[in-house]
PDB file of C-alpha atoms in Angstrom:
ATOM      1  CA  UNK A  27     -10.176  -4.482  -3.831  1.00  0.00           C
ATOM      2  CA  UNK A  28      -9.881  -7.763  -1.853  1.00  0.00           C
ATOM      3  CA  UNK A  29      -6.047  -7.678  -1.623  1.00  0.00           C
ATOM      4  CA  UNK A  30      -4.269 -10.401  -3.598  1.00  0.00           C
ATOM      5  CA  UNK A  31      -0.812  -9.531  -2.375  1.00  0.00           C
ATOM      6  CA  UNK A  32       2.056 -11.917  -2.142  1.00  0.00           C
ATOM      7  CA  UNK A  33       1.712 -12.287   1.662  1.00  0.00           C
ATOM      8  CA  UNK A  34      -2.001 -11.487   1.815  1.00  0.00           C
ATOM      9  CA  UNK A  35      -2.898 -14.283  -0.490  1.00  0.00           C
ATOM     10  CA  UNK A  36      -1.322 -16.754   1.863  1.00  0.00           C
ATOM     11  CA  UNK A  37      -3.109 -15.228   4.815  1.00  0.00           C
ATOM     12  CA  UNK A  38      -6.420 -15.403   3.071  1.00  0.00           C
ATOM     13  CA  UNK A  39      -5.934 -18.958   2.015  1.00  0.00           C
ATOM     14  CA  UNK A  40      -4.942 -20.125   5.492  1.00  0.00           C
ATOM     15  CA  UNK A  41      -8.019 -18.821   7.318  1.00  0.00           C
ATOM     16  CA  UNK A  42     -11.689 -18.280   7.024  1.00  0.00           C
ATOM     17  CA  UNK A  43     -13.301 -14.900   7.381  1.00  0.00           C
ATOM     18  CA  UNK A  44     -15.497 -14.684  10.541  1.00  0.00           C
ATOM     19  CA  UNK A  45     -17.188 -11.444  11.478  1.00  0.00           C
ATOM     20  CA  UNK A  46     -14.408  -8.905  12.147  1.00  0.00           C
ATOM     21  CA  UNK A  47     -14.691  -6.151  14.760  1.00  0.00           C
ATOM     22  CA  UNK A  48     -12.876  -2.808  14.415  1.00  0.00           C
ATOM     23  CA  UNK A  49      -9.147  -2.612  15.265  1.00  0.00           C
ATOM     24  CA  UNK A  50      -7.719   0.130  17.389  1.00  0.00           C
ATOM     25  CA  UNK A  51      -6.792   3.217  15.289  1.00  0.00           C
ATOM     26  CA  UNK A  52      -3.049   3.929  15.165  1.00  0.00           C
ATOM     27  CA  UNK A  53      -2.476   7.712  15.910  1.00  0.00           C
ATOM     28  CA  UNK A  54       0.679   9.356  14.663  1.00  0.00           C
ATOM     29  CA  UNK A  55       1.875  12.958  13.938  1.00  0.00           C
ATOM     30  CA  UNK A  56       1.999  13.865  10.198  1.00  0.00           C
ATOM     31  CA  UNK A  57       5.302  13.826   8.308  1.00  0.00           C
ATOM     32  CA  UNK A  58       7.293  17.078   8.270  1.00  0.00           C
ATOM     33  CA  UNK A  59       8.081  18.379   4.768  1.00  0.00           C
ATOM     34  CA  UNK A  60      11.218  20.462   3.964  1.00  0.00           C
ATOM     35  CA  UNK A  61      11.022  22.576   0.760  1.00  0.00           C
ATOM     36  CA  UNK A  62      13.209  21.237  -2.026  1.00  0.00           C
ATOM     37  CA  UNK A  63      13.877  22.025  -5.737  1.00  0.00           C
ATOM     38  CA  UNK A  64      10.707  21.266  -7.779  1.00  0.00           C
ATOM     39  CA  UNK A  65      12.939  19.231 -10.159  1.00  0.00           C
ATOM     40  CA  UNK A  66      13.750  16.844  -7.349  1.00  0.00           C
ATOM     41  CA  UNK A  67      10.118  15.639  -7.207  1.00  0.00           C
ATOM     42  CA  UNK A  68       7.543  15.750  -4.393  1.00  0.00           C
ATOM     43  CA  UNK A  69       9.141  12.793  -2.520  1.00  0.00           C
ATOM     44  CA  UNK A  70      12.318  14.875  -1.882  1.00  0.00           C
ATOM     45  CA  UNK A  71      10.501  17.181   0.520  1.00  0.00           C
ATOM     46  CA  UNK A  72      10.229  14.330   2.922  1.00  0.00           C
ATOM     47  CA  UNK A  73      13.749  13.050   2.726  1.00  0.00           C
ATOM     48  CA  UNK A  74      14.861  14.400   6.118  1.00  0.00           C
ATOM     49  CA  UNK A  75      11.835  13.105   7.942  1.00  0.00           C
ATOM     50  CA  UNK A  76      12.100   9.767   6.135  1.00  0.00           C
ATOM     51  CA  UNK A  77      15.653   9.310   7.165  1.00  0.00           C
ATOM     52  CA  UNK A  78      14.827   9.874  10.803  1.00  0.00           C
ATOM     53  CA  UNK A  79      11.799   7.548  10.718  1.00  0.00           C
ATOM     54  CA  UNK A  80      13.830   4.858   8.841  1.00  0.00           C
ATOM     55  CA  UNK A  81      16.381   4.873  11.698  1.00  0.00           C
ATOM     56  CA  UNK A  82      13.612   3.959  14.105  1.00  0.00           C
ATOM     57  CA  UNK A  83      11.759   1.429  11.966  1.00  0.00           C
ATOM     58  CA  UNK A  84      12.488  -1.356   9.581  1.00  0.00           C
ATOM     59  CA  UNK A  85      11.021   0.687   6.677  1.00  0.00           C
ATOM     60  CA  UNK A  86      13.257   1.909   3.809  1.00  0.00           C
ATOM     61  CA  UNK A  87      13.484   5.689   3.734  1.00  0.00           C
ATOM     62  CA  UNK A  88      12.508   5.658   0.059  1.00  0.00           C
ATOM     63  CA  UNK A  89       9.282   3.838   0.930  1.00  0.00           C
ATOM     64  CA  UNK A  90       8.520   6.399   3.643  1.00  0.00           C
ATOM     65  CA  UNK A  91       8.810   9.205   1.252  1.00  0.00           C
ATOM     66  CA  UNK A  92       6.136   7.505  -0.947  1.00  0.00           C
ATOM     67  CA  UNK A  93       3.846   7.076   2.018  1.00  0.00           C
ATOM     68  CA  UNK A  94       4.383  10.589   3.210  1.00  0.00           C
ATOM     69  CA  UNK A  95       3.482  12.165  -0.185  1.00  0.00           C
ATOM     70  CA  UNK A  96       0.405   9.978  -0.306  1.00  0.00           C
ATOM     71  CA  UNK A  97      -0.808  11.220   3.073  1.00  0.00           C
ATOM     72  CA  UNK A  98      -0.078  14.844   1.995  1.00  0.00           C
ATOM     73  CA  UNK A  99      -2.002  14.440  -1.326  1.00  0.00           C
ATOM     74  CA  UNK A 100      -4.992  12.666   0.261  1.00  0.00           C
ATOM     75  CA  UNK A 101      -5.289  15.487   2.697  1.00  0.00           C
ATOM     76  CA  UNK A 102      -6.235  17.654  -0.308  1.00  0.00           C
ATOM     77  CA  UNK A 103      -7.990  15.020  -2.409  1.00  0.00           C
ATOM     78  CA  UNK A 104     -10.090  13.595   0.476  1.00  0.00           C
ATOM     79  CA  UNK A 105      -9.773  15.956   3.460  1.00  0.00           C
ATOM     80  CA  UNK A 106     -12.412  14.153   5.502  1.00  0.00           C
ATOM     81  CA  UNK A 107     -10.669  10.764   5.164  1.00  0.00           C
ATOM     82  CA  UNK A 108      -7.613  11.473   7.453  1.00  0.00           C
ATOM     83  CA  UNK A 109      -5.409   8.869   5.881  1.00  0.00           C
ATOM     84  CA  UNK A 110      -2.011   8.548   7.684  1.00  0.00           C
ATOM     85  CA  UNK A 111       1.236   7.301   6.377  1.00  0.00           C
ATOM     86  CA  UNK A 112       1.309   4.476   9.008  1.00  0.00           C
ATOM     87  CA  UNK A 113      -1.788   2.917   7.397  1.00  0.00           C
ATOM     88  CA  UNK A 114      -0.078   2.645   4.029  1.00  0.00           C
ATOM     89  CA  UNK A 115       3.142   1.436   5.781  1.00  0.00           C
ATOM     90  CA  UNK A 116       1.186  -1.249   7.652  1.00  0.00           C
ATOM     91  CA  UNK A 117      -0.283  -2.502   4.382  1.00  0.00           C
ATOM     92  CA  UNK A 118       3.049  -2.185   2.562  1.00  0.00           C
ATOM     93  CA  UNK A 119       4.724  -4.270   5.292  1.00  0.00           C
ATOM     94  CA  UNK A 120       2.164  -7.063   5.101  1.00  0.00           C
ATOM     95  CA  UNK A 121       1.896  -7.107   1.242  1.00  0.00           C
ATOM     96  CA  UNK A 122       5.540  -7.189   0.119  1.00  0.00           C
ATOM     97  CA  UNK A 123       7.719  -5.778   2.952  1.00  0.00           C
ATOM     98  CA  UNK A 124       7.783  -2.398   1.328  1.00  0.00           C
ATOM     99  CA  UNK A 125       8.819  -3.770  -2.033  1.00  0.00           C
ATOM    100  CA  UNK A 126      11.563  -6.004  -0.649  1.00  0.00           C
ATOM    101  CA  UNK A 127       9.749  -9.310  -1.148  1.00  0.00           C
ATOM    102  CA  UNK A 128      11.993 -12.137  -2.217  1.00  0.00           C
ATOM    103  CA  UNK A 129      15.284 -10.395  -1.455  1.00  0.00           C
ATOM    104  CA  UNK A 130      14.394  -7.441  -3.569  1.00  0.00           C
ATOM    105  CA  UNK A 131      15.549  -3.968  -2.671  1.00  0.00           C
ATOM    106  CA  UNK A 132      13.611  -0.701  -3.164  1.00  0.00           C
ATOM    107  CA  UNK A 133      15.478   1.440  -5.592  1.00  0.00           C
ATOM    108  CA  UNK A 134      15.979   5.283  -5.585  1.00  0.00           C
ATOM    109  CA  UNK A 135      13.079   5.735  -8.074  1.00  0.00           C
ATOM    110  CA  UNK A 136      10.591   3.975  -5.833  1.00  0.00           C
ATOM    111  CA  UNK A 137      10.496   0.743  -7.754  1.00  0.00           C
ATOM    112  CA  UNK A 138      11.581  -2.698  -6.597  1.00  0.00           C
ATOM    113  CA  UNK A 139      14.772  -4.124  -8.002  1.00  0.00           C
ATOM    114  CA  UNK A 140      12.712  -6.655  -9.857  1.00  0.00           C
ATOM    115  CA  UNK A 141       9.008  -6.318 -10.611  1.00  0.00           C
ATOM    116  CA  UNK A 142       6.645  -7.982  -8.131  1.00  0.00           C
ATOM    117  CA  UNK A 143       4.045 -10.196  -9.660  1.00  0.00           C
ATOM    118  CA  UNK A 144       1.762 -12.395  -7.539  1.00  0.00           C
ATOM    119  CA  UNK A 145       0.619 -15.931  -8.328  1.00  0.00           C
ATOM    120  CA  UNK A 146      -1.654 -16.669 -11.200  1.00  0.00           C
ATOM    121  CA  UNK A 147      -5.270 -16.300 -10.049  1.00  0.00           C
ATOM    122  CA  UNK A 148      -6.597 -19.310 -11.974  1.00  0.00           C
ATOM    123  CA  UNK A 149      -8.682 -20.777  -9.168  1.00  0.00           C
ATOM    124  CA  UNK A 150      -6.334 -23.626  -8.366  1.00  0.00           C
ATOM    125  CA  UNK A 151      -4.933 -22.058  -5.194  1.00  0.00           C
ATOM    126  CA  UNK A 152      -6.632 -18.642  -4.915  1.00  0.00           C
ATOM    127  CA  UNK A 153      -9.757 -17.086  -6.288  1.00  0.00           C
ATOM    128  CA  UNK A 154     -10.303 -17.160 -10.081  1.00  0.00           C
ATOM    129  CA  UNK A 155      -9.823 -13.822 -11.795  1.00  0.00           C
ATOM    130  CA  UNK A 156      -9.790 -13.841 -15.562  1.00  0.00           C
ATOM    131  CA  UNK A 157      -7.384 -11.426 -17.348  1.00  0.00           C
ATOM    132  CA  UNK A 158      -8.501  -7.865 -17.499  1.00  0.00           C
ATOM    133  CA  UNK A 159      -5.419  -6.012 -18.849  1.00  0.00           C
ATOM    134  CA  UNK A 160      -4.356  -8.225 -21.774  1.00  0.00           C
ATOM    135  CA  UNK A 161      -1.189  -8.898 -19.744  1.00  0.00           C
ATOM    136  CA  UNK A 162      -0.118  -5.224 -19.765  1.00  0.00           C
ATOM    137  CA  UNK A 163       0.808  -5.072 -16.159  1.00  0.00           C
ATOM    138  CA  UNK A 164       1.158  -8.718 -15.006  1.00  0.00           C
ATOM    139  CA  UNK A 165       2.517 -10.311 -18.193  1.00  0.00           C
ATOM    140  CA  UNK A 166      -0.380 -12.804 -18.190  1.00  0.00           C
ATOM    141  CA  UNK A 167      -3.048 -12.570 -20.921  1.00  0.00           C
ATOM    142  CA  UNK A 168      -5.127 -15.381 -19.491  1.00  0.00           C
ATOM    143  CA  UNK A 169      -5.380 -14.783 -15.718  1.00  0.00           C
ATOM    144  CA  UNK A 170      -4.843 -11.791 -13.599  1.00  0.00           C
ATOM    145  CA  UNK A 171      -2.016 -11.466 -11.065  1.00  0.00           C
ATOM    146  CA  UNK A 172      -1.514  -8.788  -8.311  1.00  0.00           C
ATOM    147  CA  UNK A 173       1.279  -6.430  -9.162  1.00  0.00           C
ATOM    148  CA  UNK A 174       3.681  -3.998  -7.501  1.00  0.00           C
ATOM    149  CA  UNK A 175       4.713  -3.169  -3.934  1.00  0.00           C
ATOM    150  CA  UNK A 176       1.141  -2.649  -2.842  1.00  0.00           C
ATOM    151  CA  UNK A 177      -0.285  -5.584  -4.893  1.00  0.00           C
ATOM    152  CA  UNK A 178      -2.937  -4.070  -7.095  1.00  0.00           C
ATOM    153  CA  UNK A 179      -5.113  -6.386  -9.203  1.00  0.00           C
ATOM    154  CA  UNK A 180      -4.970  -4.923 -12.817  1.00  0.00           C
ATOM    155  CA  UNK A 181      -8.695  -4.177 -12.801  1.00  0.00           C
ATOM    156  CA  UNK A 182      -8.430  -2.197  -9.531  1.00  0.00           C
ATOM    157  CA  UNK A 183      -5.324  -0.409 -10.881  1.00  0.00           C
ATOM    158  CA  UNK A 184      -7.434   0.699 -13.860  1.00  0.00           C
ATOM    159  CA  UNK A 185      -9.908   2.248 -11.523  1.00  0.00           C
ATOM    160  CA  UNK A 186      -7.446   3.963  -9.127  1.00  0.00           C
ATOM    161  CA  UNK A 187      -4.185   4.522 -11.011  1.00  0.00           C
ATOM    162  CA  UNK A 188      -2.618   7.841 -10.038  1.00  0.00           C
ATOM    163  CA  UNK A 189       0.690   9.527 -10.825  1.00  0.00           C
ATOM    164  CA  UNK A 190       2.180  10.090  -7.452  1.00  0.00           C
ATOM    165  CA  UNK A 191       5.652  11.507  -8.438  1.00  0.00           C
ATOM    166  CA  UNK A 192       4.652  13.848 -11.276  1.00  0.00           C
ATOM    167  CA  UNK A 193       6.605  11.949 -13.861  1.00  0.00           C
ATOM    168  CA  UNK A 194       3.606  11.843 -16.261  1.00  0.00           C
ATOM    169  CA  UNK A 195       2.595   8.268 -15.858  1.00  0.00           C
ATOM    170  CA  UNK A 196       1.077   5.838 -13.334  1.00  0.00           C
ATOM    171  CA  UNK A 197       2.881   2.532 -12.775  1.00  0.00           C
ATOM    172  CA  UNK A 198       1.863   0.001 -10.139  1.00  0.00           C
ATOM    173  CA  UNK A 199       5.462  -1.141  -9.730  1.00  0.00           C
ATOM    174  CA  UNK A 200       6.308   2.440  -8.730  1.00  0.00           C
ATOM    175  CA  UNK A 201       5.604   2.840  -4.947  1.00  0.00           C
ATOM    176  CA  UNK A 202       5.080   6.621  -5.425  1.00  0.00           C
ATOM    177  CA  UNK A 203       2.174   5.906  -7.707  1.00  0.00           C
ATOM    178  CA  UNK A 204       0.876   2.901  -5.867  1.00  0.00           C
ATOM    179  CA  UNK A 205       0.768   4.661  -2.446  1.00  0.00           C
ATOM    180  CA  UNK A 206      -1.368   7.544  -3.717  1.00  0.00           C
ATOM    181  CA  UNK A 207      -3.547   5.142  -5.699  1.00  0.00           C
ATOM    182  CA  UNK A 208      -4.031   2.945  -2.562  1.00  0.00           C
ATOM    183  CA  UNK A 209      -4.770   5.936  -0.465  1.00  0.00           C
ATOM    184  CA  UNK A 210      -7.562   6.988  -2.843  1.00  0.00           C
ATOM    185  CA  UNK A 211      -8.950   3.524  -2.683  1.00  0.00           C
ATOM    186  CA  UNK A 212      -8.797   3.289   1.108  1.00  0.00           C
ATOM    187  CA  UNK A 213     -10.502   6.624   1.540  1.00  0.00           C
ATOM    188  CA  UNK A 214     -13.272   5.762  -0.839  1.00  0.00           C
ATOM    189  CA  UNK A 215     -13.887   2.430   0.903  1.00  0.00           C
ATOM    190  CA  UNK A 216     -13.408   3.562   4.548  1.00  0.00           C
ATOM    191  CA  UNK A 217     -14.716   6.992   4.560  1.00  0.00           C
ATOM    192  CA  UNK A 218     -13.419   8.599   7.791  1.00  0.00           C
ATOM    193  CA  UNK A 219     -10.224   6.688   8.683  1.00  0.00           C
ATOM    194  CA  UNK A 220      -9.938   8.789  11.898  1.00  0.00           C
ATOM    195  CA  UNK A 221     -12.275   6.304  13.568  1.00  0.00           C
ATOM    196  CA  UNK A 222     -11.714   2.623  14.489  1.00  0.00           C
ATOM    197  CA  UNK A 223     -14.630   1.635  12.431  1.00  0.00           C
ATOM    198  CA  UNK A 224     -13.692   3.587   9.346  1.00  0.00           C
ATOM    199  CA  UNK A 225     -10.024   2.571   9.513  1.00  0.00           C
ATOM    200  CA  UNK A 226     -10.901  -1.129   9.929  1.00  0.00           C
ATOM    201  CA  UNK A 227     -13.407  -0.937   7.095  1.00  0.00           C
ATOM    202  CA  UNK A 228     -10.750   0.510   4.814  1.00  0.00           C
ATOM    203  CA  UNK A 229      -8.113  -2.062   5.661  1.00  0.00           C
ATOM    204  CA  UNK A 230     -10.635  -4.867   5.360  1.00  0.00           C
ATOM    205  CA  UNK A 231     -11.464  -3.684   1.854  1.00  0.00           C
ATOM    206  CA  UNK A 232      -7.910  -4.773   0.935  1.00  0.00           C
ATOM    207  CA  UNK A 233      -8.430  -8.162   2.401  1.00  0.00           C
ATOM    208  CA  UNK A 234     -11.496  -9.131   4.357  1.00  0.00           C
ATOM    209  CA  UNK A 235      -9.958 -11.365   6.980  1.00  0.00           C
ATOM    210  CA  UNK A 236      -9.354 -11.067  10.749  1.00  0.00           C
ATOM    211  CA  UNK A 237      -5.675 -12.043  10.372  1.00  0.00           C
ATOM    212  CA  UNK A 238      -4.986  -9.408   7.762  1.00  0.00           C
ATOM    213  CA  UNK A 239      -6.670  -6.644   9.739  1.00  0.00           C
ATOM    214  CA  UNK A 240      -4.675  -7.503  12.871  1.00  0.00           C
ATOM    215  CA  UNK A 241      -1.435  -7.820  11.026  1.00  0.00           C
ATOM    216  CA  UNK A 242      -1.780  -4.390   9.404  1.00  0.00           C
ATOM    217  CA  UNK A 243      -2.868  -2.855  12.612  1.00  0.00           C
ATOM    218  CA  UNK A 244       0.054  -4.329  14.572  1.00  0.00           C
ATOM    219  CA  UNK A 245       2.513  -2.998  11.924  1.00  0.00           C
ATOM    220  CA  UNK A 246       0.869   0.441  11.729  1.00  0.00           C
ATOM    221  CA  UNK A 247       0.743   0.700  15.543  1.00  0.00           C
ATOM    222  CA  UNK A 248       4.430  -0.216  15.914  1.00  0.00           C
ATOM    223  CA  UNK A 249       5.404   2.497  13.383  1.00  0.00           C
ATOM    224  CA  UNK A 250       3.123   5.029  15.136  1.00  0.00           C
ATOM    225  CA  UNK A 251       4.786   4.234  18.492  1.00  0.00           C
ATOM    226  CA  UNK A 252       8.318   4.411  17.171  1.00  0.00           C
ATOM    227  CA  UNK A 253       7.661   7.931  15.781  1.00  0.00           C
ATOM    228  CA  UNK A 254       5.278   9.371  18.412  1.00  0.00           C
ATOM    229  CA  UNK A 255       7.716  12.058  19.611  1.00  0.00           C
ATOM    230  CA  UNK A 256       8.531  13.445  16.100  1.00  0.00           C
TER     231      UNK A 256
END
């Protein structure tokens, strides 16, 4: 996808992309679900776990619920992938601070308090990407812009869009949807994420720079360390 996130764009513009070696794989126990009423949505099953993890990390509990459901669903959709929530959390931290970019907050429905739309990709500062969605997701009918907490380019969203909260639609501004969609993309690009090479390949598919890989790895490793005894 070659991430074009709010933060990742600045990282990519600031450095070249020398050959990148694999980063150490963060290892972490899986989230613990607690059965809840079906009407509450799949994210509610991870509310207790998310509250505990949020108290140990600077990650909103609501974002953690999105990441946990994505890990659970990818375990069924791509069982050989071994995607973990800390990978998605590492990317979410680097891209938009888990939907909190620019003093936003992440709301109870998994959406940022204001939509997140990246800079115009008109070639003046970043790569040139002509409009692919008639402005449907980014409000720009001339050039594409990355959208949502995990910063999908509209064309990539068209390929990977997934309803992650069972509300009947897929919205890149909804972290529930974006997390499962990003998980599918990472698994397709990285293959087996339970290896340093596969994990690094997946993250680099988001943004092929050394700085980006190391930033995501550092965040993911910190989350794994903070929750290792859960």
